[in-house]
Structures are given as C-alpha cells and as structure tokens.
Coordinates of C-alpha atoms in Angstrom, one line a residue:
Chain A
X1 CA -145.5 18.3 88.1
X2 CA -147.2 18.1 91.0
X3 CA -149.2 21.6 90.2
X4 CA -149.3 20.1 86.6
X5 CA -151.2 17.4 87.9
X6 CA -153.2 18.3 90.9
X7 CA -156.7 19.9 90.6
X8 CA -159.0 17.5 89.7
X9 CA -160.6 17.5 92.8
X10 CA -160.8 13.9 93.2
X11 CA -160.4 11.8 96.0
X12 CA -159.5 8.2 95.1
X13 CA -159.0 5.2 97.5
X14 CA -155.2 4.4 97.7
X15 CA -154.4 0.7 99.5
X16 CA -151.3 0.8 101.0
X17 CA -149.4 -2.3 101.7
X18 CA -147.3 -2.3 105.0
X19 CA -147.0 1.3 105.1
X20 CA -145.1 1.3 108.4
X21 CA -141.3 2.7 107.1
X22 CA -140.6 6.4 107.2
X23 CA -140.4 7.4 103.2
X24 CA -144.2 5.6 103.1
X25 CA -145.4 7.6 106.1
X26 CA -144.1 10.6 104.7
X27 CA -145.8 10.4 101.5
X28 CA -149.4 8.9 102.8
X29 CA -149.2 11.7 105.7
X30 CA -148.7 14.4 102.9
X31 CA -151.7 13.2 100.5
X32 CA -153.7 12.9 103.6
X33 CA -152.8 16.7 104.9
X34 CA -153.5 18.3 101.3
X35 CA -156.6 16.1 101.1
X36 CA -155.9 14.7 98.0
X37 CA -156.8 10.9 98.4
X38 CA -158.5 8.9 101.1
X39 CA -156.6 5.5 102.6
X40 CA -157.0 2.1 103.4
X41 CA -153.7 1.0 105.1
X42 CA -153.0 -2.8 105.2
X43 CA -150.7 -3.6 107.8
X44 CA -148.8 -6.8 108.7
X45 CA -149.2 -7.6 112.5
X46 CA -145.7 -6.9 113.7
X47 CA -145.4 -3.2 112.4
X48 CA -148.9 -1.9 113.1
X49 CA -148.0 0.7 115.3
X50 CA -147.0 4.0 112.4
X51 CA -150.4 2.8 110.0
X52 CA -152.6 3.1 113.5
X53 CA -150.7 6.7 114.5
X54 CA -151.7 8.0 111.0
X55 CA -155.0 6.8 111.1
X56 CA -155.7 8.3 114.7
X57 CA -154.3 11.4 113.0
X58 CA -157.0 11.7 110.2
X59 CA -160.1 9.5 111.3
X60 CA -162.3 10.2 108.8
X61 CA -160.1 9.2 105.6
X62 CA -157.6 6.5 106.7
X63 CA -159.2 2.7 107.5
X64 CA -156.7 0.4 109.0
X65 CA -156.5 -3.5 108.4
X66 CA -154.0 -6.3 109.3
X67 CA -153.2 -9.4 108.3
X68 CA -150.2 -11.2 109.9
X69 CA -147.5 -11.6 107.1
X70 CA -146.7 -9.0 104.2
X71 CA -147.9 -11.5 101.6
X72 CA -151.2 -12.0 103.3
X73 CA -151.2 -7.8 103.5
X74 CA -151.0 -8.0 99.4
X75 CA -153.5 -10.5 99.6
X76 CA -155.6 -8.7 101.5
X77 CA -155.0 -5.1 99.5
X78 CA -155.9 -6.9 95.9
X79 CA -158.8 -8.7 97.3
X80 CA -160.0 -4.9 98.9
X81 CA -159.1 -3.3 95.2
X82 CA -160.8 -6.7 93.8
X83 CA -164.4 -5.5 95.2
X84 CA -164.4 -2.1 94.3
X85 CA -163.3 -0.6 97.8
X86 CA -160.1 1.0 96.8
X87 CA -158.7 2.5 93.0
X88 CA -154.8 2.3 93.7
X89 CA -152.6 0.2 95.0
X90 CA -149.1 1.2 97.1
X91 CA -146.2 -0.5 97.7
X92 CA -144.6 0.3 101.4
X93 CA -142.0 -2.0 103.2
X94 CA -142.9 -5.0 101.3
X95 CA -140.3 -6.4 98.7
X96 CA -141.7 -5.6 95.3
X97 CA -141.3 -9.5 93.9
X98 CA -143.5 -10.2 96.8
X99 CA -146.6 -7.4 96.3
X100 CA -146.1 -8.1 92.3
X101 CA -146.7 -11.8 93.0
X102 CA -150.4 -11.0 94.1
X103 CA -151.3 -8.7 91.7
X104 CA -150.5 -11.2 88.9
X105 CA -151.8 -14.2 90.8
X106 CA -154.5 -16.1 88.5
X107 CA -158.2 -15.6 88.7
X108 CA -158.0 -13.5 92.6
X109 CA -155.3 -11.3 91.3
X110 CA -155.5 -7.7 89.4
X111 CA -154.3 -8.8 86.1
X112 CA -157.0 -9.5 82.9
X113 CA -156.7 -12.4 81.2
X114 CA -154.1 -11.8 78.9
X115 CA -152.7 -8.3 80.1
X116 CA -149.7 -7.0 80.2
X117 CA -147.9 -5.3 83.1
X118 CA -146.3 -2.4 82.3
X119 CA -144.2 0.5 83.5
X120 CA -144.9 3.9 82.6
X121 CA -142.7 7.0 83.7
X122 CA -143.6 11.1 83.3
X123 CA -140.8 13.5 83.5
X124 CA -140.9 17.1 83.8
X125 CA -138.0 18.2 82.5
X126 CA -136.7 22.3 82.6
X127 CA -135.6 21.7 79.0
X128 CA -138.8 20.3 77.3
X129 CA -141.7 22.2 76.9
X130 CA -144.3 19.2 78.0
X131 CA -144.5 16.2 80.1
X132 CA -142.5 13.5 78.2
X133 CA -144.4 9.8 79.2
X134 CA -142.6 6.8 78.8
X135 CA -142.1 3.0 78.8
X136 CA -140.6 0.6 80.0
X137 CA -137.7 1.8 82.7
X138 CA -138.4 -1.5 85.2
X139 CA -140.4 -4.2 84.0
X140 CA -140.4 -5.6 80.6
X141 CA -136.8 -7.1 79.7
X142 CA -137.4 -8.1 76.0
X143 CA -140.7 -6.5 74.6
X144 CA -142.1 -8.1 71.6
X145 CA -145.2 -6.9 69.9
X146 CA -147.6 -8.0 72.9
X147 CA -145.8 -5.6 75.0
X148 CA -145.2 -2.9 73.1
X149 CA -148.8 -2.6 72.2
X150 CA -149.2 -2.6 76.4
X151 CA -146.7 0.3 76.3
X152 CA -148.4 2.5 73.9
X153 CA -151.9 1.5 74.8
X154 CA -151.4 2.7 78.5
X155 CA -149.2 5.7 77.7
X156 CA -152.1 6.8 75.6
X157 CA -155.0 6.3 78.0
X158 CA -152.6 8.2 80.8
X159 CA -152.1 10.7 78.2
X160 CA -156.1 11.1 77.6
X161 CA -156.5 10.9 81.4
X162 CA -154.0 14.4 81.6
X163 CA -156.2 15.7 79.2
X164 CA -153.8 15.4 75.9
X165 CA -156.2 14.6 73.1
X166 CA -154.1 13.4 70.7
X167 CA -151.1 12.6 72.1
X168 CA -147.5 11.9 69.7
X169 CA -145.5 8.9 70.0
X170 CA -142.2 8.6 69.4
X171 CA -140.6 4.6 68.8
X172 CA -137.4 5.0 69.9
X173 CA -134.0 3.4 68.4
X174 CA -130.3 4.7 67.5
X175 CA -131.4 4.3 63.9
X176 CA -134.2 5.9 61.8
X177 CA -134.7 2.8 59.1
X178 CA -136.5 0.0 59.5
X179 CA -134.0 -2.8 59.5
X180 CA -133.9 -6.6 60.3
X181 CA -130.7 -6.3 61.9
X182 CA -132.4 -4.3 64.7
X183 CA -135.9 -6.5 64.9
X184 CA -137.8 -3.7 67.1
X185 CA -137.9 -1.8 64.1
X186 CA -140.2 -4.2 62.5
X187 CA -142.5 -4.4 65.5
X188 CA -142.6 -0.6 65.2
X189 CA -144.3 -0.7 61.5
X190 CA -146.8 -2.8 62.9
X191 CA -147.4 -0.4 65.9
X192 CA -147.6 2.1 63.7
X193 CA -150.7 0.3 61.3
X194 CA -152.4 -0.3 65.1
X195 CA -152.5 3.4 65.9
X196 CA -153.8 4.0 62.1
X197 CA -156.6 1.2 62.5
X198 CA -157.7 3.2 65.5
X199 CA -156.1 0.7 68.3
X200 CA -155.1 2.5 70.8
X201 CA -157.6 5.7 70.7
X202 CA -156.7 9.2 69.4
X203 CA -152.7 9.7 68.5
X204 CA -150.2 10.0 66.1
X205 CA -147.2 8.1 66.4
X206 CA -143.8 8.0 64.1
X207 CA -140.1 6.1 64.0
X208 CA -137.8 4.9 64.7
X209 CA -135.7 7.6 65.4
X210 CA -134.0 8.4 68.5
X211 CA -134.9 10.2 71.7
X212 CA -133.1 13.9 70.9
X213 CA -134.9 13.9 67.6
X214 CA -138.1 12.8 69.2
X215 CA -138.1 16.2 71.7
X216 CA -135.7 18.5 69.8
X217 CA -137.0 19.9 66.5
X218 CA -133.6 21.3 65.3
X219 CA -132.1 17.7 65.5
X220 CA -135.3 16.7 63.1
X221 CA -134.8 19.1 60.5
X222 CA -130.8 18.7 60.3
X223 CA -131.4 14.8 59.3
X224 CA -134.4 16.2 57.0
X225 CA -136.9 14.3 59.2
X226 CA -140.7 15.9 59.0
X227 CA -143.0 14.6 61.3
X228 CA -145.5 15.9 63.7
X229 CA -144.2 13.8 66.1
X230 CA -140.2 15.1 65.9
X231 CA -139.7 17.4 68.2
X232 CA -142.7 17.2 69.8
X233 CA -143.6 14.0 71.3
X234 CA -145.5 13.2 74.2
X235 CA -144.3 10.1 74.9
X236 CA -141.3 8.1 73.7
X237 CA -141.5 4.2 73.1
X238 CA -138.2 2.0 74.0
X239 CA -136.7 -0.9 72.4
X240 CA -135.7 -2.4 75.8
X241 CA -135.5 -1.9 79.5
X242 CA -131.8 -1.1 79.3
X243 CA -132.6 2.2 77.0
X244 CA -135.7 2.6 78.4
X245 CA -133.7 2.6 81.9
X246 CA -130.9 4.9 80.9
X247 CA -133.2 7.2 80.1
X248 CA -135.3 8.0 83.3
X249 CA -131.8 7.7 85.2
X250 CA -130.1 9.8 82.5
X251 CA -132.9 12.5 82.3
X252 CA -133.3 12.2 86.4
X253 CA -129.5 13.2 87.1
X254 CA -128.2 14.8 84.0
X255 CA -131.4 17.0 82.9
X256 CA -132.8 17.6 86.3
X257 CA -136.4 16.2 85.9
X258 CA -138.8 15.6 88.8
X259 CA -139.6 11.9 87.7
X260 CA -142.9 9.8 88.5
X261 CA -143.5 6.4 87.6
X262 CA -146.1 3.6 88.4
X263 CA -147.5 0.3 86.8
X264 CA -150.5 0.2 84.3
X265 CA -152.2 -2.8 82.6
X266 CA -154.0 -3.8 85.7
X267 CA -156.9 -3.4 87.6
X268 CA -155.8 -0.4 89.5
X269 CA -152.7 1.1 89.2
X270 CA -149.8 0.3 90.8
X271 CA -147.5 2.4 92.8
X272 CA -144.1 1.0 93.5
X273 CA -141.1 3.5 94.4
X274 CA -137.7 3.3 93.8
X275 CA -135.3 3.5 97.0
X276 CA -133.5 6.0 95.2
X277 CA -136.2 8.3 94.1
X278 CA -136.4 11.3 95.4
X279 CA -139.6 12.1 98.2
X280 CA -140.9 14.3 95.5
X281 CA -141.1 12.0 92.8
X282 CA -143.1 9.7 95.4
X283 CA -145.2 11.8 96.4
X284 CA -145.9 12.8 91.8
X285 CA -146.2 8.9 91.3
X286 CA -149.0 8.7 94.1
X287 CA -150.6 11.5 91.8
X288 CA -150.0 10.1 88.7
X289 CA -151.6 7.0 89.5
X290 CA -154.8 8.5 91.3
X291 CA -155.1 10.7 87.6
X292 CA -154.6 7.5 85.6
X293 CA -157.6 5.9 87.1
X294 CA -160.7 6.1 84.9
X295 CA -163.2 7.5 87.2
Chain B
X1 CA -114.2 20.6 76.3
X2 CA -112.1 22.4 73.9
X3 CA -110.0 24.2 76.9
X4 CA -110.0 21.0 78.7
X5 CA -108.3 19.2 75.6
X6 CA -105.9 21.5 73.9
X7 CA -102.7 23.0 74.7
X8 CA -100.9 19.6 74.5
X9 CA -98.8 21.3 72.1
X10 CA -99.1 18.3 69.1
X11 CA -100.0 18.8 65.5
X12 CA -101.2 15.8 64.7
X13 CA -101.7 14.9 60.7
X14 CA -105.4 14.9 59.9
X15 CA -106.6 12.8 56.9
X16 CA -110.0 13.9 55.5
X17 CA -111.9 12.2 53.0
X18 CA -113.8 14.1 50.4
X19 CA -113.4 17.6 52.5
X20 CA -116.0 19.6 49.9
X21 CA -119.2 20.3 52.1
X22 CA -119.5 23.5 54.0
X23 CA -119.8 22.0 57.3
X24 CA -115.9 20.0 57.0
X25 CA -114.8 23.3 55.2
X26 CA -115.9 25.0 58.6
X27 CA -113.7 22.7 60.8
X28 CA -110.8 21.9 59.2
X29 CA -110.3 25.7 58.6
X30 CA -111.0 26.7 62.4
X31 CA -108.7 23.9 63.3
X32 CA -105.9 25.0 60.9
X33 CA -106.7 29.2 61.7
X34 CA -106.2 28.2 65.2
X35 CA -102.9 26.0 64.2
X36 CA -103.8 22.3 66.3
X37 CA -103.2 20.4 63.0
X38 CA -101.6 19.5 59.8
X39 CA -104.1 18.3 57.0
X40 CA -104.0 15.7 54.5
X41 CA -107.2 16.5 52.2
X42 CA -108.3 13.9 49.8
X43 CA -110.5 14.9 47.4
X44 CA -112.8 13.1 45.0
X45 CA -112.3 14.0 41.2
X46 CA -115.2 15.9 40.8
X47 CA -115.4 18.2 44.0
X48 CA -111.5 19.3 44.0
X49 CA -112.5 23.0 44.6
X50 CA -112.8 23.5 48.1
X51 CA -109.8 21.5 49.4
X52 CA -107.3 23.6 46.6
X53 CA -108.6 27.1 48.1
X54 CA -108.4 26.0 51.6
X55 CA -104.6 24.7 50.5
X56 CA -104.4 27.8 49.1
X57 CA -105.2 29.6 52.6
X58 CA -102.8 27.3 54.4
X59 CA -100.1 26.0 52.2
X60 CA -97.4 25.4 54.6
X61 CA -100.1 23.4 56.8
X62 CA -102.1 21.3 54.4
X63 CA -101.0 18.6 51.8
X64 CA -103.6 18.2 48.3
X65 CA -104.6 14.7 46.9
X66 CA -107.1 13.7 44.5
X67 CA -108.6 10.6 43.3
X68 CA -111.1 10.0 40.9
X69 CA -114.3 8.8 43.5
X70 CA -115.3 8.8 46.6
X71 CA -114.1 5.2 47.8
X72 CA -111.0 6.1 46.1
X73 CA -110.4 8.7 47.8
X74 CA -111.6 6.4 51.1
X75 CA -108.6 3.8 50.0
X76 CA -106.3 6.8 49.1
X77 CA -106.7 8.0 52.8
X78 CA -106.5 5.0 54.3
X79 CA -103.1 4.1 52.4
X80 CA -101.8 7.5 53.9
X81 CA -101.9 6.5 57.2
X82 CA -100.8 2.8 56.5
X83 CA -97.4 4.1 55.1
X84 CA -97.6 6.3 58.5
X85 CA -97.8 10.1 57.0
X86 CA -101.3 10.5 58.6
X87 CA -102.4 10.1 62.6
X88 CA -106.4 10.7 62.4
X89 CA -108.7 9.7 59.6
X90 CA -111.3 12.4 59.3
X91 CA -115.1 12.0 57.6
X92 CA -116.4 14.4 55.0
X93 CA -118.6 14.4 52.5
X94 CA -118.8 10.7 52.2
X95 CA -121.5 7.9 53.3
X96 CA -119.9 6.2 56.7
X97 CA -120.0 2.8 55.3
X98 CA -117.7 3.1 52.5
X99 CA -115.3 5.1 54.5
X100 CA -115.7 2.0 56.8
X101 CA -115.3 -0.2 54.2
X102 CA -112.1 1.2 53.4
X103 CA -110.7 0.9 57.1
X104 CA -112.1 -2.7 57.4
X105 CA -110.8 -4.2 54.2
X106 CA -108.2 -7.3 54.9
X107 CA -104.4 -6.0 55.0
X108 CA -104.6 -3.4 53.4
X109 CA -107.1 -1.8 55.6
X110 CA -106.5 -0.1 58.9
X111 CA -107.7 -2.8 61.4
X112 CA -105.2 -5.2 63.0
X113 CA -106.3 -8.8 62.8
X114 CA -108.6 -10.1 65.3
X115 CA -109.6 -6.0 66.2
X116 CA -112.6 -4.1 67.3
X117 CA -113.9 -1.0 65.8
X118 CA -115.8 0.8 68.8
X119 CA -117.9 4.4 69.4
X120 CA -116.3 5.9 72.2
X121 CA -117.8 9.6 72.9
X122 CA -116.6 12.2 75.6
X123 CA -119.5 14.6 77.3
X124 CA -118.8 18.0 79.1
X125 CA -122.0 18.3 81.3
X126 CA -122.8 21.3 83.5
X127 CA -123.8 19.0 86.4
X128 CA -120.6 16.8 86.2
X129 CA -118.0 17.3 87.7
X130 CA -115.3 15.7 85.2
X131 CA -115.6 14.5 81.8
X132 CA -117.2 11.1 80.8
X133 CA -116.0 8.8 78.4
X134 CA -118.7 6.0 77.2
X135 CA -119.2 3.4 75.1
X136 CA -121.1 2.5 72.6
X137 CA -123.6 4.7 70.7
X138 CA -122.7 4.1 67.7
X139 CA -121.2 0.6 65.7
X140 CA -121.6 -2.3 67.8
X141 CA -125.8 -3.2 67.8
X142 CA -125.1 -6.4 70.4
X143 CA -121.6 -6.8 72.6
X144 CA -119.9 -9.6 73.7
X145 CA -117.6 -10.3 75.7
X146 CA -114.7 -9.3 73.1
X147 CA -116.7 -6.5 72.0
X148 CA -116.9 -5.4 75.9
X149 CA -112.8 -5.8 75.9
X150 CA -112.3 -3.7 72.8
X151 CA -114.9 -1.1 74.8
X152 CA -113.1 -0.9 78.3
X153 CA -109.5 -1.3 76.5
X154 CA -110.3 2.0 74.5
X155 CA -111.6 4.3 76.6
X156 CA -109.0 3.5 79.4
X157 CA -106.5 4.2 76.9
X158 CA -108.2 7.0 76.1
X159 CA -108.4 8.3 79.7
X160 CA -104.6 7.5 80.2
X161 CA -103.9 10.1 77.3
X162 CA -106.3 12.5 78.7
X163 CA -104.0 12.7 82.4
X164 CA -106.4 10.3 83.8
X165 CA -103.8 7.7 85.5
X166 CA -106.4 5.6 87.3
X167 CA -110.2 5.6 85.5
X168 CA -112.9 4.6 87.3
X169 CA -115.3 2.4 84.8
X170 CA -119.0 1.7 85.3
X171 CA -120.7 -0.9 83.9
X172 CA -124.2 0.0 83.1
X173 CA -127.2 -1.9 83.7
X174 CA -130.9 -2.0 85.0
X175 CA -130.2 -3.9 88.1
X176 CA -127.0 -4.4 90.2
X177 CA -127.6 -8.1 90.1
X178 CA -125.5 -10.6 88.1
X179 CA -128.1 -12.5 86.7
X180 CA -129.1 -15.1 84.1
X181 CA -132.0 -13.3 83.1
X182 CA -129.5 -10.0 81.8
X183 CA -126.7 -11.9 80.1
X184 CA -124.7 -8.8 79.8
X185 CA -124.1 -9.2 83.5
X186 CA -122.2 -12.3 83.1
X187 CA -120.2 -10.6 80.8
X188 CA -119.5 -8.1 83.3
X189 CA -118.1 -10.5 85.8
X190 CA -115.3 -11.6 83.8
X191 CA -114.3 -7.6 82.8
X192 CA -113.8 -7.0 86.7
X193 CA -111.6 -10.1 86.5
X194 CA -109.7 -8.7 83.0
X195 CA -109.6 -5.5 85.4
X196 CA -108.1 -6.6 88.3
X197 CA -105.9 -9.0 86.1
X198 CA -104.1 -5.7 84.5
X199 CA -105.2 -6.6 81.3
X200 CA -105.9 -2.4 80.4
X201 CA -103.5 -1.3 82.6
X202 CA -104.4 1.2 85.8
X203 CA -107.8 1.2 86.2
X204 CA -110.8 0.5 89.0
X205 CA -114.1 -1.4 87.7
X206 CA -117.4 -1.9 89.1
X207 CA -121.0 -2.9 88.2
X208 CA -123.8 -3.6 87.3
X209 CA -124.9 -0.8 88.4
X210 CA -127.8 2.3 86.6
X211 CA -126.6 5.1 84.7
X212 CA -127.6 7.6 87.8
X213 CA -125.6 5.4 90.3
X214 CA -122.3 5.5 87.9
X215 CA -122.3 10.0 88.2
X216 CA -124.4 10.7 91.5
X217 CA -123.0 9.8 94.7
X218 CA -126.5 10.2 96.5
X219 CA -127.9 7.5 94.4
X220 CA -125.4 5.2 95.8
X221 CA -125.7 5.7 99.2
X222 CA -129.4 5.8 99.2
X223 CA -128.8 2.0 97.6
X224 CA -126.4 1.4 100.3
X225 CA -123.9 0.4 97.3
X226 CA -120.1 1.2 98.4
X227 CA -117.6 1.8 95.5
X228 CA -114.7 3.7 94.1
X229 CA -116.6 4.2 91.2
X230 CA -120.2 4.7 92.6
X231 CA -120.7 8.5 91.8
X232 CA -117.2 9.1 90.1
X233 CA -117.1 7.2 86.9
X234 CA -114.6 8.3 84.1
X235 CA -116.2 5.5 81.8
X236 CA -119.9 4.4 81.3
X237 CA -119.6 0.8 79.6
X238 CA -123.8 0.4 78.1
X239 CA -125.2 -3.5 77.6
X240 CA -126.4 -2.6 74.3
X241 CA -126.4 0.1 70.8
X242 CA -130.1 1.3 72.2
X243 CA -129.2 1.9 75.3
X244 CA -125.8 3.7 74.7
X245 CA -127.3 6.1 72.0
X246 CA -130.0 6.8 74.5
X247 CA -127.0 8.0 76.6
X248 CA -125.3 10.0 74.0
X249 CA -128.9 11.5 72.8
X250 CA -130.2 12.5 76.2
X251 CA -127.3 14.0 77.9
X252 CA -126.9 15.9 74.3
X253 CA -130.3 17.2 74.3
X254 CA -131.6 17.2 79.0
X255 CA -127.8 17.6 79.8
X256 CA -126.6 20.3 78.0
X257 CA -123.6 18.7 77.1
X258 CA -120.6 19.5 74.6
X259 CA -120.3 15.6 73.0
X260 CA -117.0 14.8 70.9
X261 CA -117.0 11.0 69.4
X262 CA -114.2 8.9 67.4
X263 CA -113.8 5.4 66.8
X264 CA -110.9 3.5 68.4
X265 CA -109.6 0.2 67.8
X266 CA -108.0 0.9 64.2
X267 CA -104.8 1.9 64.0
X268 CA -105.6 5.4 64.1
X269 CA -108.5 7.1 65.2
X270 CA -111.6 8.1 62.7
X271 CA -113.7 10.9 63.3
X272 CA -117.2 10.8 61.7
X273 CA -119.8 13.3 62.7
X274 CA -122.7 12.9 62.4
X275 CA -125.3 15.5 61.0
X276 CA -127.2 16.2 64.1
X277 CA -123.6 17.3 65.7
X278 CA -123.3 20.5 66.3
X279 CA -119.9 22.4 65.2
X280 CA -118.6 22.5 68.4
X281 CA -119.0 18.8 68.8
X282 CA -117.7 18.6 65.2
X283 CA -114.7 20.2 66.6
X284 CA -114.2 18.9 69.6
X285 CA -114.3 15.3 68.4
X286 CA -111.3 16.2 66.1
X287 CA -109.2 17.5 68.8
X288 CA -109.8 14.2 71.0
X289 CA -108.5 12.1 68.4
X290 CA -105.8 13.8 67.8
X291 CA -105.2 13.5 71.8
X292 CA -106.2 9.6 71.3
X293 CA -103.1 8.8 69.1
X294 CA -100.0 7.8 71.1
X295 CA -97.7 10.1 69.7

C-alpha cells in the first residue's frame, strides 16, 4: 500500500500529540527519514525528552512545542491545525477519549457544525484486485442516515483523492432485499437516490448485498445479481460497527491485508492507531491521511 | 474439512426435500458413490424424475417418496424424522422458508417447545490452525440472551461430537469492555456465568473480545489480554446477523476457507445451502450434520 500510495510528492504538516512512546517514534522517525511529511510535535512537559531527540535529528522539518498536560497538548495541536499551520493530526501516548474530546470540542475544536466523525479503513488485500475502503470499524455504534451519508461522502472524496474517478459502493447486509425487518436497508434506498442526485460527487453505488458478493463476481452471478458494483467495489458500506469491525479484524488475520485506517469528517484528518496494529499499517495510515487531505 | 470429518464410520439417514435440481443431484450422488449415507428422497409430484433414477443407481441405499407439492413434501419429510426413520433433513429444490415452516409448525413440527433454531457454520482456513465453529450468519437478525444460549449450547455440542472435549468460545465484540453502550456485552456476562455453571457441559468462555483477538495469539498479547481462549477459539459467538455473515462471507471469500453450515436446535439437523456455496461446502455441510446427530 505504501508504494500504492506514495508518490505524490507532497509534504504535509503532521501534529503529533505526545509523540514520546516507542511505536510513535518509530513511525514519525520513518516519514521523517523518507521525507515524506514535515512535523510539529506537541509534547506534554514530563516526556519531552524522545520529541526533542527527533527533532535535533532532522532540524529543518520537525518544530517542537509543549504544553504541561496531554489534554492541553490536544489543545494545543487543534488550535496549531485550527490556523492553518499543520494538515493532519496524530495521536501518540495520549488516550484516544482524551485527543477525541478536543477535536470535537465546540466552536475551538476541528468539527463543522453539524459533521460527522467518521472512520474510514483501506485494505490491500493479496486476494482483491484493488484497494477495498471502508466504514465504520471504530466509531459510529448505531448509524442512521446522518452517518451513513458521512460514511459514503468521505469514502468517496478519499477515493477521488487516490485518484479513482468514479468509485463503486457496495451497502453491505446478510440480505439482498430491502426489508423493514432489517431498517438499514431502508436507509440504503435513500443513500442510493443521494448518490443519483449527485450528493456525494462522481460514484455508483448498489445493495444491499453482502461483502463476498460486493468483491467476488462469481458469488454475483450464482444469486443472478448484475451490477457494476458486484464484484467490483471500491468501497463497502456497513450496517454497524460490529460488522464493520469483523471485517477489518477478519480481513487483517484471515486474508492477510496490510490495513490503514484514520478519521474523516473533520478539519484535518485524524490519525489514531490501534495497539494491535501492525508498525506497517501505522506507518500506511500516516499516508493515508496526508493523501486524504485536499491540498 | 472432508478428511477432517469422515471416517466416523456412521451412515446416517438423510432426508431431502424436493431432490430435482442438478446441484442436490450432485451431492447426494457423491455422498451415496462414496457410501457416508442412506437417503430418504421426497419428491414433489411433478419433478419425480431425478430422485427415481438416482434410486435406480442406489437401490439398496436410498428410499423413494412422493407427495403432490413442494410443502407437502416439506411435511412428508419432516414426519419422516418425527416417527425417527430419518437423522438429517436436507434442502433441495425448495424456497427455505417453507421448508422452515414445516420444521417450525406446533407439534407436529420438529422444534421442541420453548427451542432455538440457530446457523452454526464450521471454516477450514489455511492460516488456522484448527477448525472454527461460529454462530450466527444466518436466522437469528437480533440475539438475546436465550438466543445467545441456544448459540453456545449448539456449537459446544457440536464440538463435543467433533472430539473436541473442552471448546474454547469467544465472544465477539468491538471492544473488550462490558458496557451499557453495547448491550450484547451484558449478555455476555451472564454466558461466562451459564459457562462456568456447567450449563453446556465442558467448555472454557471468554469475551468481549474482536474477531482477530479470538484466532491470533499476537493480538492478545499486544492488548495485554491473558486467556485460554485468546488466540485458540473453537467457537466465535457474533453480537448480531450483520456481523456474523460478515464473518462467514469474508473468511469465505479473504480466507480461503472450506465453509460447511447446518442448523441446530431442531431435533435433527437441516442442511440448507445456499446458492453462493460452492459444492464442496455443499458437501461438507452434509457430512457435519450427519456428525452433529448423537447417534
């Protein structure tokens, strides 16, 4: 993925929030020696020590602040993304709760009016001939329509942003009709009349059906399904986190993908690895979100 | 899978309903050629003659019936097994529901009062080391906690009958928190309690915990979660239809896997493929149930 996505030759501004534990400093040191993106570290006062080493290290693209607790470090990386001095933000030894609590705080936080928070995955997979882009694996427990339309509207513009014009989504359920007894599948018809109006940008988008028959074209024709989207889809829509969970920890072990994974919807995107990721899929989700950005 | 399951030496009595189409033809004649079963074939009036040539072929091994439509043949089935001259009921060529119909109906029908009809499906995966039972992908859209009983109770039993004296269950979630927000959890609690209480026989229970967690001892550790089961579950238990079928569908299509599916909970197993199965999973879902029944 990494080769998949590199190459763009841009340099964004990644603020990093208490980037003082090893797995952090492994990733920021790595961007920093392929050159890839240029670093404001925001450390809190008692672990400034690794964030000062790095930027001895590489002067001329690392700036180093403080502030003396890890929430006033997040406050201190929004407000830096708030005027325009960095385009992504990075979660190091800070609990998530706590880093997620400024983005989303009212007026000085990163979040529009409105917006939606959203998580988006990409998985490269030895079995699928594409990136495969999905949501949500982390952060939206019950989606209704509000957040659906935040799943595929940033799934699209992250699709544009790699450079697929008209990317296919898949709505994902264990059923192909639209039923009452499984609600999502009514949201989905309307999803599917916003992507016709023009909503979301250029895309097609079909369901429900369910995740082999979105990426497996012999599983389509066998239930007699034709769509452009079956067997073909760039990114895959779930009904919940549970699904949308099983599937990035599903496809991760069982079908050997090098996962990435970050939070769209605002401002800047949002980095935020998993403990259990691997230093690879870090290092793609830095990537991702430094592609995602508009400029 | 098929290694793995045979050579137990039964011949269970199989029970098909409306055995006409090419793909049940296919089966039930490799199953017979390779002498695992006896058949019961119930055929529906007007599509008698495919079951008389196969009876032809095998007349010592299969038993002709006919009745004049499809959910009379469903009933006709069922009523073999109620007077106990049939261990598995097999789906052909008719829609699930009214074969369902059949096994649900009051008294007459095949569940026992106050019973669960549950999906349970067995993978072979190239990248696991054993064979996973997990429930459900199939029948039950939201669990609760009797649902969640029926699940655990039949896939331990299951496991027993396989040679597995002490399965190790996960139960599947997005976080490893019991927590308000995720009701499922709460469920969860009680199940280690029904667990530890004997209540399915020998068996070791643990959870919440992710999908990746259950099969992949790495993820465990990295989480600094400590478990019998962490990394060796016989049994995936899923919150929820979507996220279960997400299961089944992924590690079908990423994992490579051989699937083989049943439901349990009746008084005798019923296989029903679905079309997207492949034979071999066709197959292999026959021989499990007849490994299921406690004969």
């Amino acid at each position: 993925m990494v080769v998949a996505l590199r190459g763009r030759g841009l340099r964004q501004r990644i603020v990093a929030v208490c980037p003082h534990d090893e797995c952090t400093e492994q990733v920021v040191r790595r961007a920093l020696s392929e050159g890839i993106a240029h670093f404001v570290l925001v450390a809190e006062a008692a672990h400034t020590d690794v964030p000062k080493k790095i930027q001895a290290d590489f002067p001329d693209a690392v700036e180093f602040m403080e502030a003396p607790t890890p929430d006033e470090a997040a406050a201190l990386a929004v407000k830096v993304i708030k005027e325009g001095k960095g385009d992504v933000l990075m979660k190091g030894l800070i609990n998530t709760d706590n880093l997620l609590r400024a983005v989303l705080k009212k007026e000085i936080g990163l979040l529009p009016p409105g917006g939606v928070l959203t998580h988006v995955s990409v998985a490269e997979t030895p079995l699928y001939h594409k990136l495969l882009c999905f949501s949500d694996a982390a952060v939206i427990p019950r989606p209704e329509l509000h957040h659906f339309r935040a799943m595929v509207k940033g799934n699209v513009a992250l699709c544009h942003n790699l450079g697929i014009e008209e990317p296919r989504v898949a709505l994902i359920h264990c059923t192909e009709k639209v039923n009452e007894k499984f609600p999502h599948t009514l949201d989905y018809v309307q999803l599917k009349k916003d992507v016709e109006d023009g909503m979301f940008g250029k895309a097609v988008i079909d369901g429900p059906m369910d995740a082999k028959t979105a990426c497996d074209l012999h599983s389509g024709q066998v239930k007699g399904i034709a769509s452009p989207v079956v067997g073909n889809a760039d990114i895959l829509i779930f009904p919940n986190i549970e699904s949308g969970n099983v599937f990035y920890k599903t496809l991760s072990f069982f079908g050997k993908a090098d996962m990435a994974g970050m939070l769209m919807g605002a401002e800047a995107p949002v980095v935020v690895p998993s403990r259990s990721d691997s230093e690879t899929s870090k290092y793609n989700s830095l990537i991702l979100a430094c592609l995602s950005t508009k400029k």
